[in-house]
Amino acid sequence: MPDARGPSRAAVNALRTLLERHDHIVQEVDGQNDFGEDQHLTFTEDGQVTGDVVKIQVKGGRSWRRADGYFVPVGEHGRTWADGNVPVVCVVHDPDTGSLHWANATQQLLAARRNGEVLKTITIRSDQKLGDDSIADFVAEVRHYLSRYRGNRIIQAQLGEMAGVEFGASNIVQHHVNAHGEDLIFWQRRGEEFATLLHSDLDWQPEHIGPEHFHPHGRPDLLSSAPVVANTMLSRAEAQWLAACFDAARWAREPVADDPPLRTNIGARDNYVARRVEHHLWVESDSLTRSIQQLRTETATDHDLAAISTELESDAEACAEALSKPWREMSAKARRLVTFYLVKEVRAGSPALPIDKQFRIVWRCPRPTGEYGFDARIGRPSTQMSSHRESVLAFGLEPGDRIYWLSRYGNERGREVSAVWDSEDTPGAVCVLFDQLTLGDTFWPGESFVRKVSTKPR
C-alpha cells in the first residue's frame, strides 16, 4: 500500500514551494476527493500570467519507486487524463533524496492508445527530474506540449463549426484541401468500424464509409481509373489522403477492453437509411407504389400500424410531395412518410460492426430471391451493338428485357431479365435475375448492357 497522508502532503508542499519560488501560480484541489488532480499550475513569463495551465497529480513516498524510476497508477482516471480539456502531468516526490520526478501522463496515454494498448501506470524515469536546475526545461517542454494540444483542439472545433458537426475529444479528425479549394474532413470515432467523410462540395452531407467502400483503382461502372469511395469519385491526391487516413486510424477502429460500451450512432443510422431509401427509389422506380399497396394490406389487420399511417398521412402537403417529388427535393416530413412506406423495420446490430452489417433494413416489399455476389459472376455483359440493339445501364434494366451475355469463352447468347432490385447483400449495387433462375446476379448501377430494341413503349 502507498505511504500514508504524511508523505503525500510533503510531496504537495515540496512541489508547490519549488513552483512558487520560480513565480508560477499554484492552486490546490481539495484533497478530500480523488479527482486524479492535486494542483492546477498556471505558468508565468517575465512576471506576467500566461494562458498556459496544466493539471498535476502528485504522489509522495517510497511505494511509488521502481528499480528503473517511479510510477503513478492510472486507476479510474484514464479517460479524463487522456481526453480532458487540460493535459495532466504526474509528479513523484522521493522522501529519501528529496527529489521530484515528472512525466506527461496525457502524452503517454494517447501514445499507448494509438498502439492499441491501455496503460495501467504512468512511467517516470529517474533522470526526469524537476528542480531548480531543471525547471526551465520542464516549463518549456510542458508549454510546448500545451501549445500543440490546445492548437489541435482549436482546429478541431473550427472544423466542426465549418461542417456543422461536433467532434468528441477522443475522435480522430483529419483535414484536406483539394486543388479546387474544397474541404474534406475524415472523422473516426473510437471503436466504430466505419469512418465519416465530410466534403464541402457535397454540402457536408456525411458519407459513412469503411475500407470496403474504398475503390482506389476505380469501379467498373464509373470512369475506369478514377478512385471512388462509396458513390463519390475522388482525385488521385484525395484518394491518397483518404487511404493514409484509413491506415492511420486503424488502431481507433479496434475495440479496447477498458473503453466504455459503444452506443448506436443515431446520426449514422438515420443517414444510412436515407441513403438506402434514395438508392432504392432510383433502382426500383415502382417500389413506392408496391409498398403502399402492401401497407394497405397490412393496416387492414394491424390497428397500431393503421394509426401510425393515418397520423403520417394527415399532412396533405407531405403526401403530395411523397408521391410527386424526387427524394432530394422532398421536405423532411415527406421523406419520413416515404421511409415509412418503404421500410418495415431497421435492425441494429453491434455498434462495432461495419455500417452495412450494423444496420439491416427490412423492406416492406422483400426482394424476389437471393443474390449471388460479384465474385460468383460467370461471363460478362456483351457490348456488341447492331441496328436492333441499344445500350442500357444496369439500373435501367426492366423485367422482360432481352439482353446479350458473353460466356467465359466469349460466346454470345441472349438472356431474359426476370426481375431487377436494389441489392440487400451489397448496398449500392443492383441485382438482376435472368431466365427465372434461383439467384440474382450483382452489378454496379452504371455497368453497361446491350439489350434488344423493344417495339413496345417503355
CSV table of N, CA and C in Angstrom, one decimal, residues 182-271:
chain,number,residue,atom,x,y,z
A,182,GLU,N,-11.7,23.0,-52.2
A,182,GLU,CA,-12.8,22.3,-51.4
A,182,GLU,C,-12.2,21.6,-50.2
A,183,ASP,N,-13.0,21.6,-49.1
A,183,ASP,CA,-12.5,21.0,-47.9
A,183,ASP,C,-13.1,19.6,-47.7
A,184,LEU,N,-12.2,18.7,-47.3
A,184,LEU,CA,-12.6,17.3,-47.0
A,184,LEU,C,-12.2,17.0,-45.5
A,185,ILE,N,-13.0,16.4,-44.8
A,185,ILE,CA,-12.8,16.0,-43.4
A,185,ILE,C,-13.0,14.5,-43.2
A,186,PHE,N,-11.9,13.9,-42.6
A,186,PHE,CA,-12.0,12.5,-42.3
A,186,PHE,C,-12.3,12.4,-40.8
A,187,TRP,N,-13.3,11.7,-40.4
A,187,TRP,CA,-13.7,11.6,-39.0
A,187,TRP,C,-13.9,10.2,-38.5
A,188,GLN,N,-13.1,9.8,-37.5
A,188,GLN,CA,-13.1,8.4,-37.0
A,188,GLN,C,-13.5,8.5,-35.5
A,189,ARG,N,-14.6,7.8,-35.1
A,189,ARG,CA,-14.9,7.7,-33.7
A,189,ARG,C,-14.3,6.4,-33.1
A,190,ARG,N,-13.9,6.5,-31.9
A,190,ARG,CA,-13.2,5.3,-31.2
A,190,ARG,C,-14.2,4.1,-31.2
A,191,GLY,N,-13.6,3.0,-31.7
A,191,GLY,CA,-14.3,1.7,-31.6
A,191,GLY,C,-15.3,1.4,-32.7
A,192,GLU,N,-15.7,2.5,-33.5
A,192,GLU,CA,-16.6,2.2,-34.6
A,192,GLU,C,-15.8,1.7,-35.8
A,193,GLU,N,-16.4,0.7,-36.5
A,193,GLU,CA,-15.7,0.1,-37.6
A,193,GLU,C,-15.8,0.8,-38.9
A,194,PHE,N,-16.5,2.0,-38.9
A,194,PHE,CA,-16.6,2.8,-40.1
A,194,PHE,C,-16.2,4.3,-39.7
A,195,ALA,N,-15.8,5.0,-40.7
A,195,ALA,CA,-15.4,6.4,-40.5
A,195,ALA,C,-16.5,7.3,-41.3
A,196,THR,N,-16.3,8.6,-41.2
A,196,THR,CA,-17.2,9.5,-41.8
A,196,THR,C,-16.4,10.5,-42.7
A,197,LEU,N,-16.8,10.6,-43.9
A,197,LEU,CA,-16.2,11.6,-44.9
A,197,LEU,C,-17.1,12.8,-45.0
A,198,LEU,N,-16.6,14.0,-44.7
A,198,LEU,CA,-17.4,15.2,-44.9
A,198,LEU,C,-16.7,16.0,-46.0
A,199,HIS,N,-17.5,16.4,-47.0
A,199,HIS,CA,-17.0,17.1,-48.2
A,199,HIS,C,-17.8,18.4,-48.4
A,200,SER,N,-17.1,19.5,-48.5
A,200,SER,CA,-17.8,20.8,-48.7
A,200,SER,C,-18.5,20.8,-50.0
A,201,ASP,N,-18.0,20.2,-51.1
A,201,ASP,CA,-18.7,20.2,-52.4
A,201,ASP,C,-19.9,19.3,-52.4
A,202,LEU,N,-20.1,18.5,-51.4
A,202,LEU,CA,-21.3,17.7,-51.2
A,202,LEU,C,-22.2,18.3,-50.1
A,203,ASP,N,-22.0,19.6,-49.8
A,203,ASP,CA,-22.8,20.3,-48.8
A,203,ASP,C,-22.7,19.6,-47.4
A,204,TRP,N,-21.5,19.1,-47.2
A,204,TRP,CA,-21.2,18.5,-45.9
A,204,TRP,C,-22.1,17.3,-45.5
A,205,GLN,N,-22.8,16.7,-46.5
A,205,GLN,CA,-23.6,15.5,-46.2
A,205,GLN,C,-22.6,14.4,-45.8
A,206,PRO,N,-22.8,13.8,-44.6
A,206,PRO,CA,-21.9,12.8,-44.1
A,206,PRO,C,-22.0,11.5,-45.0
A,207,GLU,N,-20.8,11.0,-45.4
A,207,GLU,CA,-20.7,9.7,-46.1
A,207,GLU,C,-20.1,8.7,-45.1
A,208,HIS,N,-20.8,7.8,-44.6
A,208,HIS,CA,-20.3,6.8,-43.6
A,208,HIS,C,-19.6,5.7,-44.4
A,209,ILE,N,-18.4,5.5,-44.2
A,209,ILE,CA,-17.6,4.6,-45.1
A,209,ILE,C,-16.6,3.7,-44.3
A,210,GLY,N,-16.3,2.6,-44.8
A,210,GLY,CA,-15.3,1.7,-44.3
A,210,GLY,C,-14.3,1.4,-45.4
A,211,PRO,N,-13.2,0.8,-45.1
A,211,PRO,CA,-12.2,0.4,-46.2
A,211,PRO,C,-12.9,-0.4,-47.3
A,212,GLU,N,-14.0,-1.1,-47.0
A,212,GLU,CA,-14.6,-1.9,-48.0
A,212,GLU,C,-15.4,-1.0,-49.1
A,213,HIS,N,-15.6,0.2,-48.7
A,213,HIS,CA,-16.3,1.1,-49.7
A,213,HIS,C,-15.3,1.9,-50.5
A,214,PHE,N,-14.0,1.7,-50.3
A,214,PHE,CA,-12.9,2.5,-51.0
A,214,PHE,C,-12.4,1.7,-52.1
A,215,HIS,N,-12.5,2.3,-53.3
A,215,HIS,CA,-12.0,1.6,-54.6
A,215,HIS,C,-10.9,2.5,-55.2
A,216,PRO,N,-9.7,2.4,-54.7
A,216,PRO,CA,-8.7,3.4,-55.2
A,216,PRO,C,-8.4,3.3,-56.7
A,217,HIS,N,-8.7,2.1,-57.3
A,217,HIS,CA,-8.4,2.0,-58.7
A,217,HIS,C,-9.7,2.1,-59.6
A,218,GLY,N,-10.7,2.6,-59.0
A,218,GLY,CA,-12.0,2.8,-59.8
A,218,GLY,C,-13.0,1.7,-59.6
A,219,ARG,N,-14.1,1.9,-60.3
A,219,ARG,CA,-15.2,0.9,-60.2
A,219,ARG,C,-15.6,0.6,-61.7
A,220,PRO,N,-16.1,-0.6,-62.0
A,220,PRO,CA,-16.4,-0.8,-63.5
A,220,PRO,C,-17.4,0.1,-64.1
A,221,ASP,N,-18.3,0.6,-63.2
A,221,ASP,CA,-19.4,1.4,-63.8
A,221,ASP,C,-19.1,2.9,-63.9
A,222,LEU,N,-18.0,3.3,-63.4
A,222,LEU,CA,-17.6,4.7,-63.4
A,222,LEU,C,-16.4,4.9,-64.3
A,223,LEU,N,-15.8,6.1,-64.3
A,223,LEU,CA,-14.6,6.3,-65.1
A,223,LEU,C,-13.6,5.2,-64.7
A,224,SER,N,-13.0,4.6,-65.6
A,224,SER,CA,-12.3,3.3,-65.4
A,224,SER,C,-11.2,3.4,-64.3
A,225,SER,N,-10.5,4.5,-64.3
A,225,SER,CA,-9.3,4.6,-63.3
A,225,SER,C,-9.5,5.6,-62.2
A,226,ALA,N,-10.7,6.3,-62.1
A,226,ALA,CA,-10.9,7.3,-61.1
A,226,ALA,C,-11.2,6.6,-59.8
A,227,PRO,N,-10.5,7.0,-58.7
A,227,PRO,CA,-10.7,6.4,-57.4
A,227,PRO,C,-12.2,6.8,-56.9
A,228,VAL,N,-12.8,5.9,-56.2
A,228,VAL,CA,-14.2,6.0,-55.7
A,228,VAL,C,-14.3,5.6,-54.3
A,229,VAL,N,-15.0,6.4,-53.5
A,229,VAL,CA,-15.4,6.0,-52.1
A,229,VAL,C,-16.9,6.0,-52.1
A,230,ALA,N,-17.5,4.9,-51.8
A,230,ALA,CA,-19.0,4.8,-51.9
A,230,ALA,C,-19.4,5.1,-53.3
A,231,ASN,N,-20.1,6.2,-53.5
A,231,ASN,CA,-20.5,6.7,-54.8
A,231,ASN,C,-19.9,8.0,-55.2
A,232,THR,N,-18.8,8.4,-54.5
A,232,THR,CA,-18.2,9.7,-54.7
A,232,THR,C,-16.8,9.5,-55.4
A,233,MET,N,-16.6,10.1,-56.6
A,233,MET,CA,-15.4,10.0,-57.3
A,233,MET,C,-14.4,11.0,-56.6
A,234,LEU,N,-13.1,10.6,-56.5
A,234,LEU,CA,-12.1,11.4,-55.9
A,234,LEU,C,-10.9,11.6,-56.9
A,235,SER,N,-10.2,12.6,-56.7
A,235,SER,CA,-8.9,12.8,-57.4
A,235,SER,C,-7.9,11.9,-56.8
A,236,ARG,N,-6.7,11.7,-57.5
A,236,ARG,CA,-5.7,10.9,-57.0
A,236,ARG,C,-5.2,11.4,-55.7
A,237,ALA,N,-5.0,12.7,-55.6
A,237,ALA,CA,-4.5,13.3,-54.3
A,237,ALA,C,-5.5,13.0,-53.2
A,238,GLU,N,-6.8,13.2,-53.4
A,238,GLU,CA,-7.8,12.9,-52.4
A,238,GLU,C,-7.8,11.5,-52.0
A,239,ALA,N,-7.6,10.6,-53.0
A,239,ALA,CA,-7.6,9.1,-52.7
A,239,ALA,C,-6.4,8.7,-51.8
A,240,GLN,N,-5.2,9.3,-52.1
A,240,GLN,CA,-4.0,9.0,-51.4
A,240,GLN,C,-4.2,9.5,-49.9
A,241,TRP,N,-4.8,10.7,-49.8
A,241,TRP,CA,-5.0,11.3,-48.4
A,241,TRP,C,-6.0,10.4,-47.7
A,242,LEU,N,-7.1,10.0,-48.3
A,242,LEU,CA,-8.1,9.1,-47.6
A,242,LEU,C,-7.5,7.8,-47.2
A,243,ALA,N,-6.7,7.2,-48.1
A,243,ALA,CA,-6.0,5.9,-47.8
A,243,ALA,C,-5.1,6.1,-46.6
A,244,ALA,N,-4.4,7.2,-46.6
A,244,ALA,CA,-3.5,7.4,-45.4
A,244,ALA,C,-4.3,7.6,-44.1
A,245,CYS,N,-5.5,8.3,-44.2
A,245,CYS,CA,-6.3,8.4,-43.0
A,245,CYS,C,-6.8,7.1,-42.5
A,246,PHE,N,-7.3,6.3,-43.4
A,246,PHE,CA,-7.8,4.9,-43.1
A,246,PHE,C,-6.7,4.1,-42.4
A,247,ASP,N,-5.5,4.2,-42.9
A,247,ASP,CA,-4.4,3.4,-42.4
A,247,ASP,C,-4.0,3.9,-41.0
A,248,ALA,N,-3.9,5.3,-40.9
A,248,ALA,CA,-3.5,5.9,-39.6
A,248,ALA,C,-4.5,5.7,-38.5
A,249,ALA,N,-5.8,5.5,-38.9
A,249,ALA,CA,-6.9,5.4,-37.9
A,249,ALA,C,-7.3,3.9,-37.6
A,250,ARG,N,-6.5,3.0,-38.1
A,250,ARG,CA,-6.8,1.6,-38.0
A,250,ARG,C,-6.9,1.2,-36.5
A,251,TRP,N,-6.0,1.7,-35.7
A,251,TRP,CA,-6.0,1.4,-34.3
A,251,TRP,C,-7.3,1.8,-33.6
A,252,ALA,N,-7.8,3.0,-34.0
A,252,ALA,CA,-9.0,3.5,-33.4
A,252,ALA,C,-10.3,2.7,-33.7
A,253,ARG,N,-10.2,1.9,-34.8
A,253,ARG,CA,-11.4,1.1,-35.1
A,253,ARG,C,-11.4,-0.2,-34.3
A,254,GLU,N,-10.3,-0.5,-33.6
A,254,GLU,CA,-10.2,-1.8,-32.8
A,254,GLU,C,-10.7,-1.5,-31.4
A,255,PRO,N,-11.7,-2.3,-30.9
A,255,PRO,CA,-12.2,-2.1,-29.6
A,255,PRO,C,-11.1,-2.3,-28.5
A,256,VAL,N,-11.2,-1.6,-27.4
A,256,VAL,CA,-10.3,-1.7,-26.3
A,256,VAL,C,-11.1,-2.1,-25.1
A,257,ALA,N,-10.6,-3.1,-24.3
A,257,ALA,CA,-11.4,-3.7,-23.2
A,257,ALA,C,-11.9,-2.7,-22.2
A,258,ASP,N,-11.1,-1.7,-21.9
A,258,ASP,CA,-11.4,-0.8,-20.8
A,258,ASP,C,-12.3,0.4,-21.3
A,259,ASP,N,-12.5,0.5,-22.6
A,259,ASP,CA,-13.3,1.6,-23.2
A,259,ASP,C,-14.8,1.4,-22.7
A,260,PRO,N,-15.6,2.4,-22.5
A,260,PRO,CA,-17.0,2.3,-22.2
A,260,PRO,C,-17.7,1.7,-23.4
A,261,PRO,N,-18.8,1.0,-23.2
A,261,PRO,CA,-19.5,0.4,-24.3
A,261,PRO,C,-20.0,1.4,-25.3
A,262,LEU,N,-19.9,1.1,-26.6
A,262,LEU,CA,-20.4,2.0,-27.6
A,262,LEU,C,-21.9,2.0,-27.7
A,263,ARG,N,-22.4,3.1,-28.0
A,263,ARG,CA,-23.8,3.2,-28.3
A,263,ARG,C,-24.1,3.4,-29.8
A,264,THR,N,-25.3,3.0,-30.2
A,264,THR,CA,-25.6,3.1,-31.6
A,264,THR,C,-25.5,4.6,-32.0
A,265,ASN,N,-24.8,4.8,-33.1
A,265,ASN,CA,-24.7,6.2,-33.7
A,265,ASN,C,-26.0,6.5,-34.4
A,266,ILE,N,-26.8,7.3,-33.7
A,266,ILE,CA,-28.2,7.5,-34.3
A,266,ILE,C,-28.1,8.4,-35.6
A,267,GLY,N,-27.1,9.3,-35.6
A,267,GLY,CA,-27.0,10.1,-36.8
A,267,GLY,C,-26.5,9.3,-38.0
A,268,ALA,N,-25.6,8.3,-37.7
A,268,ALA,CA,-25.1,7.4,-38.8
A,268,ALA,C,-26.3,6.5,-39.3
A,269,ARG,N,-27.1,6.0,-38.3
A,269,ARG,CA,-28.2,5.2,-38.7
A,269,ARG,C,-29.2,5.9,-39.6
A,270,ASP,N,-29.6,7.1,-39.2
A,270,ASP,CA,-30.6,7.9,-40.0
A,270,ASP,C,-30.0,8.2,-41.3
A,271,ASN,N,-28.8,8.6,-41.4
A,271,ASN,CA,-28.2,9.0,-42.7
A,271,ASN,C,-28.1,7.7,-43.6
